[in-house]
Every structure is written in structure tokens, then in C-alpha cells.
């Protein structure tokens, strides 16, 4: 993976084997034990039971990592403990995020700082900072009642996207999300990516999938516009306006680390059959945004939600998106 940007490395917590044991993440490593103690209610027998259940899945956990050598240095017990601790801090965070009873906001702030929430969201969406979804689902099933366990991750993904509803129409049902993330071998990042592109994917016929990846660009080419040399303001001058598409769910990605890591997953991961997020980024980076005026137009039309200090910074951020040489 390219390491030219600091968007692929965790800043708060290590999840999985890639960054495990890094000195700069030690505080969160210690906090994981606190989360594990809280999850089973401090019962050592329950913790041992959880650990044994994860240990039973050790072979499948190893197979879920494309780079097998990254887990070779851990025996099954060490790997199971890592998974247990990592699942504990993720589930504790989600429990708080969903506003469930018995939250531990004060503990997070005291141990990891007031800004730990956004940093945790950032870190659990990094390509090389992942554990298999089956570990999370197993731990959730063992901790929560059946109905609550089934809705745990779908509610999280829905809440991640719910604040966008005033800009794009995001209405994801729990059953739809469960079906989309049903493969136990995938990691959290892939599950989140599947949810983000799900609405667009549902409308695409299988035989049209390759063409649909570049559908936004193709539409402009069909209109007689040379897209390699056109920006939003150029298109506006030709009477063509850009507006948000409620079915183009990739437009919901608003933060660079998550976007960049989804692109990395599409480009580098084995078995990823579509390049939806990469295509969106190329379209945004190479065509739409060339100047602050383009950003202002997209912001006015509700295509971009800008929380940065100025328009120039938005242009800079978009140009810095790593598309792995595909643009």
C-alpha cells in the first residue's frame, strides 16, 4: 500500500494484527482490557467462555487476512485474545454511539480524551486496522438479547449515514443491511462500504455492472462534453448543472481517511468486483473540482458538505485523495 499520506495508519487504536503493539497506541491497548471487563460484567468465567468461542474460529480468522504472514507470528491463543480485546473496544464504542443504557462516555473521555469518538470512527474504517465481522457478530450475539443483537450493526451503519438525510435520501432498513453484510468473512470496512454503495448496487443489473461504474462520466461524454477538461463551472456555463443523486450512495462519504481506505480496498483487495468508490473519487478529483468556485457551486447544490475553513482547503483535500494512479 502507498504510504505517502497519513490516512492509512491509526491514531488512537490498533484493530487486528497490522498495527498491534505500536507504542503510540498503548493507551487504547490498556483501555481495551477495561472494555473487556465491562462487556461481560467482570465475570472471569464469561470472559473465558468468550475467548474459547473465538478460539474455535481461529482458522477462519487467519483465512480472513489476505496477507497470511501478518498473523503467522501469533499462536491461536494470542490471536484469539487480540480479537477478543479488539472486539471489546469496538462493541463498547458502538454501545455508546447507539445511546444504549449503561454507556461509558465518561470512561472514554477520561482515558482516551474528549476527541476519542471521532478518532475511533476514523480508525475502525482503515483498511489495515480490521478484524473479521464474524468476530464482532459472535461477541455481539453472546452479549445481547436476540433482537438487540440482530439490529446492533445495522443501527450503527444507519446512524453513520442518518445525518446525511437532509442532503441525500438515505433510508436503509435493518433487514437490507443484514443481508448486505451477511458474509462472516468480510471485515468491518468492507461491510461499511457495502452498505454505502448498496442503494446504487440494487438498481444495477449484473450485466451492466462494469458500464455503470463510470455512468456519471459516460453521461457527460454522451452529452458531447470532453470530461477531461471540464469543471463544475465549465459545465454550468454550458447549461449543465450538478445535483445530488439520492441513489448514488457513494456521495455519502465525506471524510478523506474513510474514502481513501475504501479506494485502497477496491484497488488492492482480493475479490472486490466493483470500483464504485474509486470511480466516484476520480470523477470528483479529475473532473468536477478544479477551483474554489467549483467547490462553492457543489456546496450550494448540496453535493458537498463543507466543514473546512475555506474553499481552497477543500480543493486541496480533494486533490490529495489517493486514487493509486488511476486518475
PDB file of N, CA and C in Angstrom, residues 110-181:
ATOM      1  N   UNK A 110     -12.122  10.204  29.867  1.00  0.00           N
ATOM      2  CA  UNK A 110     -11.086  10.238  30.889  1.00  0.00           C
ATOM      3  C   UNK A 110      -9.821   9.495  30.450  1.00  0.00           C
ATOM      4  N   UNK A 111      -9.993   8.363  29.795  1.00  0.00           N
ATOM      5  CA  UNK A 111      -8.839   7.524  29.434  1.00  0.00           C
ATOM      6  C   UNK A 111      -8.244   7.867  28.075  1.00  0.00           C
ATOM      7  N   UNK A 112      -9.088   8.241  27.115  1.00  0.00           N
ATOM      8  CA  UNK A 112      -8.609   8.438  25.746  1.00  0.00           C
ATOM      9  C   UNK A 112      -8.789   9.858  25.233  1.00  0.00           C
ATOM     10  N   UNK A 113      -9.455  10.719  26.004  1.00  0.00           N
ATOM     11  CA  UNK A 113      -9.588  12.108  25.605  1.00  0.00           C
ATOM     12  C   UNK A 113     -10.960  12.448  25.062  1.00  0.00           C
ATOM     13  N   UNK A 114     -11.264  13.748  25.075  1.00  0.00           N
ATOM     14  CA  UNK A 114     -12.586  14.214  24.648  1.00  0.00           C
ATOM     15  C   UNK A 114     -12.842  13.962  23.167  1.00  0.00           C
ATOM     16  N   UNK A 115     -11.782  13.913  22.368  1.00  0.00           N
ATOM     17  CA  UNK A 115     -11.949  13.700  20.925  1.00  0.00           C
ATOM     18  C   UNK A 115     -11.846  12.252  20.501  1.00  0.00           C
ATOM     19  N   UNK A 116     -11.955  11.326  21.435  1.00  0.00           N
ATOM     20  CA  UNK A 116     -11.750   9.911  21.113  1.00  0.00           C
ATOM     21  C   UNK A 116     -12.844   9.333  20.216  1.00  0.00           C
ATOM     22  N   UNK A 117     -14.055   9.881  20.293  1.00  0.00           N
ATOM     23  CA  UNK A 117     -15.152   9.358  19.475  1.00  0.00           C
ATOM     24  C   UNK A 117     -14.891   9.462  17.984  1.00  0.00           C
ATOM     25  N   UNK A 118     -14.678  10.689  17.457  1.00  0.00           N
ATOM     26  CA  UNK A 118     -14.375  10.827  16.025  1.00  0.00           C
ATOM     27  C   UNK A 118     -13.128  10.063  15.599  1.00  0.00           C
ATOM     28  N   UNK A 119     -12.118  10.022  16.464  1.00  0.00           N
ATOM     29  CA  UNK A 119     -10.900   9.289  16.123  1.00  0.00           C
ATOM     30  C   UNK A 119     -11.169   7.790  16.035  1.00  0.00           C
ATOM     31  N   UNK A 120     -12.057   7.297  16.884  1.00  0.00           N
ATOM     32  CA  UNK A 120     -12.410   5.878  16.843  1.00  0.00           C
ATOM     33  C   UNK A 120     -13.132   5.555  15.539  1.00  0.00           C
ATOM     34  N   UNK A 121     -14.061   6.415  15.134  1.00  0.00           N
ATOM     35  CA  UNK A 121     -14.754   6.214  13.858  1.00  0.00           C
ATOM     36  C   UNK A 121     -13.739   6.153  12.724  1.00  0.00           C
ATOM     37  N   UNK A 122     -12.799   7.079  12.735  1.00  0.00           N
ATOM     38  CA  UNK A 122     -11.757   7.111  11.706  1.00  0.00           C
ATOM     39  C   UNK A 122     -10.965   5.808  11.683  1.00  0.00           C
ATOM     40  N   UNK A 123     -10.537   5.353  12.856  1.00  0.00           N
ATOM     41  CA  UNK A 123      -9.617   4.222  12.921  1.00  0.00           C
ATOM     42  C   UNK A 123     -10.272   2.887  12.570  1.00  0.00           C
ATOM     43  N   UNK A 124     -11.553   2.728  12.865  1.00  0.00           N
ATOM     44  CA  UNK A 124     -12.188   1.443  12.553  1.00  0.00           C
ATOM     45  C   UNK A 124     -12.543   1.333  11.076  1.00  0.00           C
ATOM     46  N   UNK A 125     -12.307   2.404  10.305  1.00  0.00           N
ATOM     47  CA  UNK A 125     -12.557   2.369   8.864  1.00  0.00           C
ATOM     48  C   UNK A 125     -11.261   2.390   8.065  1.00  0.00           C
ATOM     49  N   UNK A 126     -10.161   1.956   8.663  1.00  0.00           N
ATOM     50  CA  UNK A 126      -8.883   1.866   7.967  1.00  0.00           C
ATOM     51  C   UNK A 126      -8.686   0.444   7.452  1.00  0.00           C
ATOM     52  N   UNK A 127      -8.186   0.329   6.233  1.00  0.00           N
ATOM     53  CA  UNK A 127      -8.088  -0.977   5.592  1.00  0.00           C
ATOM     54  C   UNK A 127      -7.220  -1.958   6.370  1.00  0.00           C
ATOM     55  N   UNK A 128      -6.123  -1.473   6.941  1.00  0.00           N
ATOM     56  CA  UNK A 128      -5.209  -2.350   7.662  1.00  0.00           C
ATOM     57  C   UNK A 128      -5.411  -2.253   9.174  1.00  0.00           C
ATOM     58  N   UNK A 129      -6.639  -1.985   9.581  1.00  0.00           N
ATOM     59  CA  UNK A 129      -6.965  -1.872  11.003  1.00  0.00           C
ATOM     60  C   UNK A 129      -8.311  -2.555  11.240  1.00  0.00           C
ATOM     61  N   UNK A 130      -8.361  -3.839  10.912  1.00  0.00           N
ATOM     62  CA  UNK A 130      -9.625  -4.551  10.836  1.00  0.00           C
ATOM     63  C   UNK A 130      -9.574  -5.904  11.540  1.00  0.00           C
ATOM     64  N   UNK A 131     -10.752  -6.329  12.007  1.00  0.00           N
ATOM     65  CA  UNK A 131     -10.948  -7.719  12.419  1.00  0.00           C
ATOM     66  C   UNK A 131     -12.159  -8.249  11.650  1.00  0.00           C
ATOM     67  N   UNK A 132     -12.271  -9.573  11.487  1.00  0.00           N
ATOM     68  CA  UNK A 132     -13.401 -10.131  10.736  1.00  0.00           C
ATOM     69  C   UNK A 132     -14.737  -9.783  11.389  1.00  0.00           C
ATOM     70  N   UNK A 133     -15.713  -9.543  10.551  1.00  0.00           N
ATOM     71  CA  UNK A 133     -17.043  -9.218  11.059  1.00  0.00           C
ATOM     72  C   UNK A 133     -17.607 -10.372  11.892  1.00  0.00           C
ATOM     73  N   UNK A 134     -17.207 -11.603  11.578  1.00  0.00           N
ATOM     74  CA  UNK A 134     -17.728 -12.749  12.318  1.00  0.00           C
ATOM     75  C   UNK A 134     -17.336 -12.700  13.791  1.00  0.00           C
ATOM     76  N   UNK A 135     -16.179 -12.103  14.092  1.00  0.00           N
ATOM     77  CA  UNK A 135     -15.768 -11.966  15.490  1.00  0.00           C
ATOM     78  C   UNK A 135     -16.694 -10.993  16.207  1.00  0.00           C
ATOM     79  N   UNK A 136     -16.970  -9.863  15.572  1.00  0.00           N
ATOM     80  CA  UNK A 136     -17.887  -8.887  16.168  1.00  0.00           C
ATOM     81  C   UNK A 136     -19.276  -9.488  16.343  1.00  0.00           C
ATOM     82  N   UNK A 137     -19.752 -10.161  15.298  1.00  0.00           N
ATOM     83  CA  UNK A 137     -21.100 -10.730  15.364  1.00  0.00           C
ATOM     84  C   UNK A 137     -21.204 -11.809  16.439  1.00  0.00           C
ATOM     85  N   UNK A 138     -20.160 -12.607  16.575  1.00  0.00           N
ATOM     86  CA  UNK A 138     -20.144 -13.639  17.612  1.00  0.00           C
ATOM     87  C   UNK A 138     -20.208 -13.013  18.997  1.00  0.00           C
ATOM     88  N   UNK A 139     -19.382 -12.011  19.218  1.00  0.00           N
ATOM     89  CA  UNK A 139     -19.321 -11.349  20.518  1.00  0.00           C
ATOM     90  C   UNK A 139     -20.631 -10.624  20.824  1.00  0.00           C
ATOM     91  N   UNK A 140     -21.213 -10.001  19.806  1.00  0.00           N
ATOM     92  CA  UNK A 140     -22.493  -9.303  19.975  1.00  0.00           C
ATOM     93  C   UNK A 140     -23.593 -10.299  20.346  1.00  0.00           C
ATOM     94  N   UNK A 141     -23.613 -11.434  19.646  1.00  0.00           N
ATOM     95  CA  UNK A 141     -24.625 -12.462  19.904  1.00  0.00           C
ATOM     96  C   UNK A 141     -24.528 -13.007  21.322  1.00  0.00           C
ATOM     97  N   UNK A 142     -23.304 -13.131  21.808  1.00  0.00           N
ATOM     98  CA  UNK A 142     -23.102 -13.661  23.155  1.00  0.00           C
ATOM     99  C   UNK A 142     -23.447 -12.644  24.241  1.00  0.00           C
ATOM    100  N   UNK A 143     -23.441 -11.366  23.888  1.00  0.00           N
ATOM    101  CA  UNK A 143     -23.649 -10.315  24.889  1.00  0.00           C
ATOM    102  C   UNK A 143     -25.061  -9.770  24.963  1.00  0.00           C
ATOM    103  N   UNK A 144     -25.778  -9.766  23.821  1.00  0.00           N
ATOM    104  CA  UNK A 144     -27.061  -9.080  23.760  1.00  0.00           C
ATOM    105  C   UNK A 144     -28.195 -10.058  23.471  1.00  0.00           C
ATOM    106  N   UNK A 145     -29.400  -9.630  23.828  1.00  0.00           N
ATOM    107  CA  UNK A 145     -30.582 -10.415  23.505  1.00  0.00           C
ATOM    108  C   UNK A 145     -30.726 -10.520  21.986  1.00  0.00           C
ATOM    109  N   UNK A 146     -31.467 -11.523  21.525  1.00  0.00           N
ATOM    110  CA  UNK A 146     -31.521 -11.848  20.101  1.00  0.00           C
ATOM    111  C   UNK A 146     -31.909 -10.653  19.230  1.00  0.00           C
ATOM    112  N   UNK A 147     -32.999  -9.975  19.587  1.00  0.00           N
ATOM    113  CA  UNK A 147     -33.452  -8.853  18.777  1.00  0.00           C
ATOM    114  C   UNK A 147     -32.466  -7.705  18.753  1.00  0.00           C
ATOM    115  N   UNK A 148     -31.922  -7.387  19.906  1.00  0.00           N
ATOM    116  CA  UNK A 148     -30.957  -6.298  20.010  1.00  0.00           C
ATOM    117  C   UNK A 148     -29.667  -6.643  19.274  1.00  0.00           C
ATOM    118  N   UNK A 149     -29.251  -7.896  19.354  1.00  0.00           N
ATOM    119  CA  UNK A 149     -28.031  -8.333  18.671  1.00  0.00           C
ATOM    120  C   UNK A 149     -28.183  -8.228  17.159  1.00  0.00           C
ATOM    121  N   UNK A 150     -29.359  -8.600  16.653  1.00  0.00           N
ATOM    122  CA  UNK A 150     -29.589  -8.575  15.208  1.00  0.00           C
ATOM    123  C   UNK A 150     -29.569  -7.162  14.643  1.00  0.00           C
ATOM    124  N   UNK A 151     -29.978  -6.193  15.454  1.00  0.00           N
ATOM    125  CA  UNK A 151     -30.054  -4.810  14.967  1.00  0.00           C
ATOM    126  C   UNK A 151     -28.823  -3.985  15.316  1.00  0.00           C
ATOM    127  N   UNK A 152     -27.868  -4.562  16.020  1.00  0.00           N
ATOM    128  CA  UNK A 152     -26.733  -3.814  16.571  1.00  0.00           C
ATOM    129  C   UNK A 152     -25.907  -3.139  15.476  1.00  0.00           C
ATOM    130  N   UNK A 153     -25.367  -3.903  14.550  1.00  0.00           N
ATOM    131  CA  UNK A 153     -24.554  -3.326  13.479  1.00  0.00           C
ATOM    132  C   UNK A 153     -25.390  -2.552  12.460  1.00  0.00           C
ATOM    133  N   UNK A 154     -26.562  -3.058  12.033  1.00  0.00           N
ATOM    134  CA  UNK A 154     -27.378  -2.257  11.123  1.00  0.00           C
ATOM    135  C   UNK A 154     -27.719  -0.875  11.677  1.00  0.00           C
ATOM    136  N   UNK A 155     -28.016  -0.791  12.957  1.00  0.00           N
ATOM    137  CA  UNK A 155     -28.318   0.514  13.562  1.00  0.00           C
ATOM    138  C   UNK A 155     -27.102   1.427  13.512  1.00  0.00           C
ATOM    139  N   UNK A 156     -25.928   0.848  13.729  1.00  0.00           N
ATOM    140  CA  UNK A 156     -24.708   1.650  13.660  1.00  0.00           C
ATOM    141  C   UNK A 156     -24.523   2.222  12.266  1.00  0.00           C
ATOM    142  N   UNK A 157     -24.620   1.386  11.236  1.00  0.00           N
ATOM    143  CA  UNK A 157     -24.419   1.858   9.872  1.00  0.00           C
ATOM    144  C   UNK A 157     -25.472   2.893   9.493  1.00  0.00           C
ATOM    145  N   UNK A 158     -26.707   2.677   9.916  1.00  0.00           N
ATOM    146  CA  UNK A 158     -27.764   3.653   9.635  1.00  0.00           C
ATOM    147  C   UNK A 158     -27.466   4.993  10.294  1.00  0.00           C
ATOM    148  N   UNK A 159     -26.982   4.955  11.536  1.00  0.00           N
ATOM    149  CA  UNK A 159     -26.672   6.199  12.242  1.00  0.00           C
ATOM    150  C   UNK A 159     -25.482   6.910  11.620  1.00  0.00           C
ATOM    151  N   UNK A 160     -24.507   6.150  11.107  1.00  0.00           N
ATOM    152  CA  UNK A 160     -23.380   6.763  10.418  1.00  0.00           C
ATOM    153  C   UNK A 160     -23.862   7.647   9.273  1.00  0.00           C
ATOM    154  N   UNK A 161     -24.920   7.192   8.611  1.00  0.00           N
ATOM    155  CA  UNK A 161     -25.384   7.886   7.415  1.00  0.00           C
ATOM    156  C   UNK A 161     -26.589   8.787   7.653  1.00  0.00           C
ATOM    157  N   UNK A 162     -27.225   8.679   8.811  1.00  0.00           N
ATOM    158  CA  UNK A 162     -28.505   9.357   9.023  1.00  0.00           C
ATOM    159  C   UNK A 162     -28.402  10.870   8.959  1.00  0.00           C
ATOM    160  N   UNK A 163     -27.264  11.428   9.382  1.00  0.00           N
ATOM    161  CA  UNK A 163     -27.138  12.883   9.368  1.00  0.00           C
ATOM    162  C   UNK A 163     -27.112  13.430   7.951  1.00  0.00           C
ATOM    163  N   UNK A 164     -26.979  12.550   6.944  1.00  0.00           N
ATOM    164  CA  UNK A 164     -26.947  12.987   5.558  1.00  0.00           C
ATOM    165  C   UNK A 164     -28.342  13.113   4.962  1.00  0.00           C
ATOM    166  N   UNK A 165     -29.367  12.735   5.697  1.00  0.00           N
ATOM    167  CA  UNK A 165     -30.683  12.666   5.079  1.00  0.00           C
ATOM    168  C   UNK A 165     -31.200  14.022   4.617  1.00  0.00           C
ATOM    169  N   UNK A 166     -30.679  15.102   5.179  1.00  0.00           N
ATOM    170  CA  UNK A 166     -31.145  16.415   4.717  1.00  0.00           C
ATOM    171  C   UNK A 166     -30.520  16.772   3.372  1.00  0.00           C
ATOM    172  N   UNK A 167     -29.510  15.987   2.951  1.00  0.00           N
ATOM    173  CA  UNK A 167     -28.843  16.250   1.675  1.00  0.00           C
ATOM    174  C   UNK A 167     -29.188  15.176   0.652  1.00  0.00           C
ATOM    175  N   UNK A 168     -29.074  13.918   1.045  1.00  0.00           N
ATOM    176  CA  UNK A 168     -29.448  12.818   0.161  1.00  0.00           C
ATOM    177  C   UNK A 168     -30.404  11.906   0.903  1.00  0.00           C
ATOM    178  N   UNK A 169     -31.231  11.212   0.140  1.00  0.00           N
ATOM    179  CA  UNK A 169     -32.252  10.350   0.729  1.00  0.00           C
ATOM    180  C   UNK A 169     -31.646   9.004   1.102  1.00  0.00           C
ATOM    181  N   UNK A 170     -31.281   8.849   2.356  1.00  0.00           N
ATOM    182  CA  UNK A 170     -30.729   7.584   2.837  1.00  0.00           C
ATOM    183  C   UNK A 170     -31.757   6.944   3.755  1.00  0.00           C
ATOM    184  N   UNK A 171     -32.340   5.864   3.314  1.00  0.00           N
ATOM    185  CA  UNK A 171     -33.353   5.173   4.109  1.00  0.00           C
ATOM    186  C   UNK A 171     -33.053   3.681   4.051  1.00  0.00           C
ATOM    187  N   UNK A 172     -32.185   3.227   4.938  1.00  0.00           N
ATOM    188  CA  UNK A 172     -31.728   1.846   4.919  1.00  0.00           C
ATOM    189  C   UNK A 172     -32.424   1.039   6.002  1.00  0.00           C
ATOM    190  N   UNK A 173     -33.060  -0.042   5.611  1.00  0.00           N
ATOM    191  CA  UNK A 173     -33.748  -0.915   6.559  1.00  0.00           C
ATOM    192  C   UNK A 173     -32.756  -1.910   7.166  1.00  0.00           C
ATOM    193  N   UNK A 174     -32.964  -2.254   8.431  1.00  0.00           N
ATOM    194  CA  UNK A 174     -32.071  -3.193   9.110  1.00  0.00           C
ATOM    195  C   UNK A 174     -31.946  -4.519   8.362  1.00  0.00           C
ATOM    196  N   UNK A 175     -33.069  -5.018   7.844  1.00  0.00           N
ATOM    197  CA  UNK A 175     -33.040  -6.297   7.134  1.00  0.00           C
ATOM    198  C   UNK A 175     -32.183  -6.208   5.876  1.00  0.00           C
ATOM    199  N   UNK A 176     -32.266  -5.076   5.180  1.00  0.00           N
ATOM    200  CA  UNK A 176     -31.450  -4.885   3.980  1.00  0.00           C
ATOM    201  C   UNK A 176     -29.971  -4.877   4.329  1.00  0.00           C
ATOM    202  N   UNK A 177     -29.633  -4.190   5.410  1.00  0.00           N
ATOM    203  CA  UNK A 177     -28.235  -4.105   5.823  1.00  0.00           C
ATOM    204  C   UNK A 177     -27.721  -5.475   6.236  1.00  0.00           C
ATOM    205  N   UNK A 178     -28.524  -6.218   7.004  1.00  0.00           N
ATOM    206  CA  UNK A 178     -28.107  -7.558   7.434  1.00  0.00           C
ATOM    207  C   UNK A 178     -27.833  -8.459   6.242  1.00  0.00           C
ATOM    208  N   UNK A 179     -28.671  -8.358   5.215  1.00  0.00           N
ATOM    209  CA  UNK A 179     -28.470  -9.166   4.017  1.00  0.00           C
ATOM    210  C   UNK A 179     -27.187  -8.761   3.299  1.00  0.00           C
ATOM    211  N   UNK A 180     -26.907  -7.477   3.273  1.00  0.00           N
ATOM    212  CA  UNK A 180     -25.735  -6.971   2.561  1.00  0.00           C
ATOM    213  C   UNK A 180     -24.439  -7.363   3.259  1.00  0.00           C
ATOM    214  N   UNK A 181     -24.454  -7.442   4.586  1.00  0.00           N
ATOM    215  CA  UNK A 181     -23.223  -7.743   5.329  1.00  0.00           C
ATOM    216  C   UNK A 181     -23.235  -9.169   5.865  1.00  0.00           C
TER     217      UNK A 181
END
